[in-house]
CSV table of C-alpha atoms in Angstrom, one decimal:
chain,number,residue,atom,x,y,z
K,29,UNK,CA,96.7,111.7,85.8
K,30,UNK,CA,100.2,110.7,84.9
K,31,UNK,CA,101.5,107.3,85.4
K,32,UNK,CA,105.3,106.9,86.0
K,33,UNK,CA,107.0,103.4,85.6
K,34,UNK,CA,110.6,102.2,86.4
K,35,UNK,CA,111.7,98.9,85.1
K,36,UNK,CA,114.7,96.7,84.9
K,37,UNK,CA,115.3,92.9,83.9
K,38,UNK,CA,117.0,90.0,85.5
K,39,UNK,CA,118.5,86.8,83.7
K,40,UNK,CA,119.7,86.2,80.2
K,41,UNK,CA,117.3,85.5,77.2
K,42,UNK,CA,118.9,82.4,76.1
K,43,UNK,CA,117.2,79.1,76.6
K,44,UNK,CA,120.0,77.0,76.0
K,45,UNK,CA,121.9,78.4,79.1
K,46,UNK,CA,119.0,79.9,81.1
K,47,UNK,CA,115.7,78.8,82.2
K,48,UNK,CA,114.1,82.2,83.5
K,49,UNK,CA,114.0,85.6,82.3
K,50,UNK,CA,112.3,88.3,84.3
K,51,UNK,CA,111.1,92.0,84.1
K,52,UNK,CA,110.4,93.9,87.2
K,53,UNK,CA,109.3,97.4,88.1
K,54,UNK,CA,107.5,100.1,90.0
K,55,UNK,CA,104.3,102.1,89.1
K,56,UNK,CA,103.5,105.5,90.5
K,57,UNK,CA,100.3,107.2,90.0
K,58,UNK,CA,101.7,110.7,90.7
K,59,UNK,CA,105.1,112.5,91.3
K,60,UNK,CA,104.4,112.7,95.1
K,61,UNK,CA,104.5,109.1,95.6
K,62,UNK,CA,107.4,108.5,93.3
K,63,UNK,CA,109.4,111.2,95.2
K,64,UNK,CA,108.5,109.7,98.5
K,65,UNK,CA,109.6,106.2,97.4
K,66,UNK,CA,112.9,107.6,96.1
K,67,UNK,CA,113.5,109.3,99.5
K,68,UNK,CA,112.8,106.0,101.4
K,69,UNK,CA,115.0,103.9,98.9
K,70,UNK,CA,118.0,106.3,99.1
K,71,UNK,CA,117.6,106.1,103.0
K,72,UNK,CA,117.9,102.4,103.0
K,73,UNK,CA,120.9,102.7,100.6
K,74,UNK,CA,122.6,104.9,102.8
K,75,UNK,CA,122.1,102.5,105.8
K,76,UNK,CA,123.7,99.6,103.9
K,77,UNK,CA,126.5,101.8,102.5
K,78,UNK,CA,127.4,103.0,106.2
K,79,UNK,CA,128.6,99.4,106.9
K,80,UNK,CA,130.9,98.5,104.0
K,81,UNK,CA,130.4,100.4,100.7
K,82,UNK,CA,131.7,103.7,99.6
K,83,UNK,CA,129.4,106.7,98.6
K,84,UNK,CA,130.3,105.9,94.9
K,85,UNK,CA,129.4,102.3,94.8
K,86,UNK,CA,126.2,101.3,92.9
K,87,UNK,CA,124.2,98.9,95.0
K,88,UNK,CA,123.2,96.7,92.3
K,89,UNK,CA,121.4,93.3,93.1
K,90,UNK,CA,124.5,91.3,91.8
K,91,UNK,CA,126.9,93.2,94.1
K,92,UNK,CA,125.2,93.2,97.3
K,93,UNK,CA,124.1,90.4,100.0
K,94,UNK,CA,120.7,88.7,100.1
K,95,UNK,CA,120.2,90.4,103.5
K,96,UNK,CA,120.9,93.9,102.0
K,97,UNK,CA,118.7,93.1,99.2
K,98,UNK,CA,115.9,92.2,101.3
K,99,UNK,CA,116.5,95.6,103.2
K,100,UNK,CA,116.1,97.4,100.1
K,101,UNK,CA,113.1,95.4,99.0
K,102,UNK,CA,111.4,96.2,102.2
K,103,UNK,CA,111.6,99.8,101.5
K,104,UNK,CA,109.4,99.3,98.6
K,105,UNK,CA,106.7,97.6,100.6
K,106,UNK,CA,103.8,100.2,100.1
K,107,UNK,CA,104.4,100.7,96.5
K,108,UNK,CA,102.8,99.1,93.3
K,109,UNK,CA,105.2,96.5,91.8
K,110,UNK,CA,105.0,94.3,88.8
K,111,UNK,CA,106.7,91.7,87.1
K,112,UNK,CA,106.9,89.1,84.0
K,113,UNK,CA,108.3,85.8,84.5
K,114,UNK,CA,109.3,84.1,81.1
K,115,UNK,CA,109.8,80.3,81.2
K,116,UNK,CA,112.2,79.9,78.4
K,117,UNK,CA,111.9,76.2,78.0
K,118,UNK,CA,108.3,76.7,76.4
K,119,UNK,CA,109.5,79.6,74.0
K,120,UNK,CA,109.6,78.5,70.3
K,121,UNK,CA,113.0,77.9,69.1
K,122,UNK,CA,112.5,80.3,66.2
K,123,UNK,CA,112.3,83.2,68.5
K,124,UNK,CA,115.8,83.0,69.4
K,125,UNK,CA,117.0,82.6,65.9
K,126,UNK,CA,117.7,86.4,65.5
K,127,UNK,CA,118.2,89.3,67.8
K,128,UNK,CA,115.2,91.2,66.2
K,129,UNK,CA,112.9,88.2,67.1
K,130,UNK,CA,114.1,87.9,70.5
K,131,UNK,CA,113.7,91.7,71.1
K,132,UNK,CA,110.2,91.6,69.6
K,133,UNK,CA,109.2,88.8,72.0
K,134,UNK,CA,110.7,90.7,75.0
K,135,UNK,CA,108.7,93.8,73.9
K,136,UNK,CA,105.6,91.8,73.9
K,137,UNK,CA,106.4,90.3,77.3
K,138,UNK,CA,107.0,93.5,78.7
K,139,UNK,CA,103.9,95.2,77.3
K,140,UNK,CA,101.7,92.5,78.4
K,141,UNK,CA,103.2,92.5,82.0
K,142,UNK,CA,102.7,96.3,82.5
K,143,UNK,CA,99.3,96.2,81.0
K,144,UNK,CA,98.2,93.4,83.6
K,145,UNK,CA,99.3,95.6,86.3
K,146,UNK,CA,97.6,98.6,85.0
K,147,UNK,CA,94.4,96.6,84.4
K,148,UNK,CA,94.5,95.5,88.0
K,149,UNK,CA,94.7,99.3,89.2
K,150,UNK,CA,91.8,100.1,87.0
K,151,UNK,CA,89.7,97.1,88.5
K,152,UNK,CA,90.5,98.2,92.2
K,153,UNK,CA,89.8,101.8,91.6
K,154,UNK,CA,93.2,103.1,91.7
K,155,UNK,CA,93.0,104.4,88.2
K,156,UNK,CA,90.2,105.8,86.1
K,157,UNK,CA,90.7,104.9,82.4
K,158,UNK,CA,89.4,108.4,81.3
K,159,UNK,CA,91.7,110.4,83.5
K,160,UNK,CA,95.1,109.1,82.3
K,161,UNK,CA,96.9,111.5,80.3
K,162,UNK,CA,100.4,110.3,79.9
K,163,UNK,CA,102.5,107.2,80.8
K,164,UNK,CA,106.2,108.0,81.5
K,165,UNK,CA,108.4,104.8,81.4
K,166,UNK,CA,112.1,104.7,82.5
K,167,UNK,CA,114.0,101.6,81.8
K,168,UNK,CA,117.6,100.6,82.4
K,169,UNK,CA,119.8,101.3,79.4
K,170,UNK,CA,120.9,98.5,77.6
K,171,UNK,CA,122.2,97.6,73.9
K,172,UNK,CA,118.7,97.8,72.3
K,173,UNK,CA,119.2,99.4,69.0
K,174,UNK,CA,117.6,102.8,68.3
K,175,UNK,CA,114.9,101.3,66.0
K,176,UNK,CA,114.2,98.6,68.5
K,177,UNK,CA,113.4,101.3,71.1
K,178,UNK,CA,111.0,103.1,68.6
K,179,UNK,CA,109.3,99.7,68.1
K,180,UNK,CA,108.7,99.2,71.7
K,181,UNK,CA,107.4,102.7,72.2
K,182,UNK,CA,105.1,102.2,69.0
K,183,UNK,CA,104.0,98.9,70.6
K,184,UNK,CA,103.0,100.5,73.9
K,185,UNK,CA,101.1,103.1,72.2
K,186,UNK,CA,99.0,100.7,70.3
K,187,UNK,CA,98.3,98.7,73.5
K,188,UNK,CA,97.5,101.8,75.7
K,189,UNK,CA,96.5,104.4,73.5
K,190,UNK,CA,95.4,103.3,69.9
K,191,UNK,CA,94.2,99.8,70.2
K,192,UNK,CA,95.5,96.7,68.5
K,193,UNK,CA,94.3,94.7,65.6
K,194,UNK,CA,94.7,90.8,65.2
K,195,UNK,CA,94.6,90.3,61.3
K,196,UNK,CA,94.5,86.6,61.9
K,197,UNK,CA,91.2,86.7,63.7
K,198,UNK,CA,90.0,90.0,62.3
K,199,UNK,CA,89.5,91.5,65.7
K,200,UNK,CA,90.2,94.9,67.2
K,201,UNK,CA,91.2,95.2,70.8
K,202,UNK,CA,90.4,98.8,72.2
K,203,UNK,CA,93.2,100.7,74.1
K,204,UNK,CA,93.3,100.7,77.8
K,205,UNK,CA,93.4,104.4,78.0
K,206,UNK,CA,91.6,105.8,74.9
K,207,UNK,CA,91.8,109.4,75.9
K,208,UNK,CA,95.4,109.6,76.8
K,209,UNK,CA,97.9,112.0,75.1
K,210,UNK,CA,101.0,109.8,74.7
K,211,UNK,CA,103.7,107.7,75.9
K,212,UNK,CA,107.3,108.7,76.7
K,213,UNK,CA,110.0,105.9,77.0
K,214,UNK,CA,113.5,106.9,78.3
K,215,UNK,CA,116.6,104.5,78.8
K,216,UNK,CA,118.5,105.7,81.8
K,217,UNK,CA,121.8,105.0,83.7
K,218,UNK,CA,120.8,103.3,86.9
K,219,UNK,CA,123.8,105.2,88.6
K,220,UNK,CA,121.8,108.3,88.3
K,221,UNK,CA,118.3,107.3,88.6
K,222,UNK,CA,117.4,105.8,92.1
K,223,UNK,CA,114.1,104.1,91.0
K,224,UNK,CA,116.0,102.1,88.2
K,225,UNK,CA,118.1,100.8,90.9
K,226,UNK,CA,115.1,100.0,92.9
K,227,UNK,CA,113.4,98.2,89.8
K,228,UNK,CA,116.7,96.1,89.7
K,229,UNK,CA,115.8,94.9,93.3
K,230,UNK,CA,112.4,94.0,92.3
K,231,UNK,CA,113.5,92.1,89.2
K,232,UNK,CA,116.0,90.3,91.2
K,233,UNK,CA,113.6,89.3,93.9
K,234,UNK,CA,111.3,87.9,91.3
K,235,UNK,CA,114.0,86.1,89.6
K,236,UNK,CA,115.4,84.4,92.7
K,237,UNK,CA,111.9,83.3,94.0
K,238,UNK,CA,111.3,81.9,90.5
K,239,UNK,CA,114.6,80.0,90.4
K,240,UNK,CA,113.8,78.6,93.9
K,241,UNK,CA,110.1,78.0,92.9
K,242,UNK,CA,108.8,80.0,95.8
K,243,UNK,CA,106.7,82.7,93.9
K,244,UNK,CA,103.6,82.0,95.7
K,245,UNK,CA,104.3,84.4,98.7
K,246,UNK,CA,105.6,87.1,96.4
K,247,UNK,CA,102.5,87.2,94.4
K,248,UNK,CA,100.9,88.7,97.4
K,249,UNK,CA,103.2,91.8,97.1
K,250,UNK,CA,103.6,91.9,93.3
K,251,UNK,CA,101.3,91.7,90.1
K,252,UNK,CA,103.2,88.8,88.2
K,253,UNK,CA,102.4,87.8,84.8
K,254,UNK,CA,103.8,84.4,83.5
K,255,UNK,CA,104.6,83.6,80.1
K,256,UNK,CA,104.3,82.0,77.6
């Protein structure tokens, strides 16, 4: 089994000016469901474009109406979605002292959020840990440096393939998928990747619900992890 993950972010990681930061994404357990979702999402985009957008306009959450965002989100109803909500007020100030520390925390948050979603799929029988061969992760491209991308990939491999070791407590945590071959991490242009745009809508939906304090209903549709 190969797992495919598409993710995006919403908000600004800056506690002095922003309260919430969010990751959101979609998880597919085979390419058939991924392609079916992509077709549905493109059809929803075409329906929206027919009214007032050109064929070259990218329908990002920040550019379209709430009604249009809801239509796109509904096209994702039957697919697995996950998110991470970071309440920045409770993050230690030292995390924001350097770009590297900020990126390390965001990598940790993303890794934990994805892990919680995959653990849920294991628990409900959708995924067998001994059958997972590869995880392919596609994220919206941003300004992360090359070494930062390498560190994220390495952290994901430790969590899912190799296991992690906590030196403070002298404790080893086994990987979720010990027999897997590897993890692929690719940063993509959302204009060219339909499901990155879909992940943008998921992240924005979680962010909006967080700001309005109405996440309870959304939790029935999305596996959401809260940090810290």
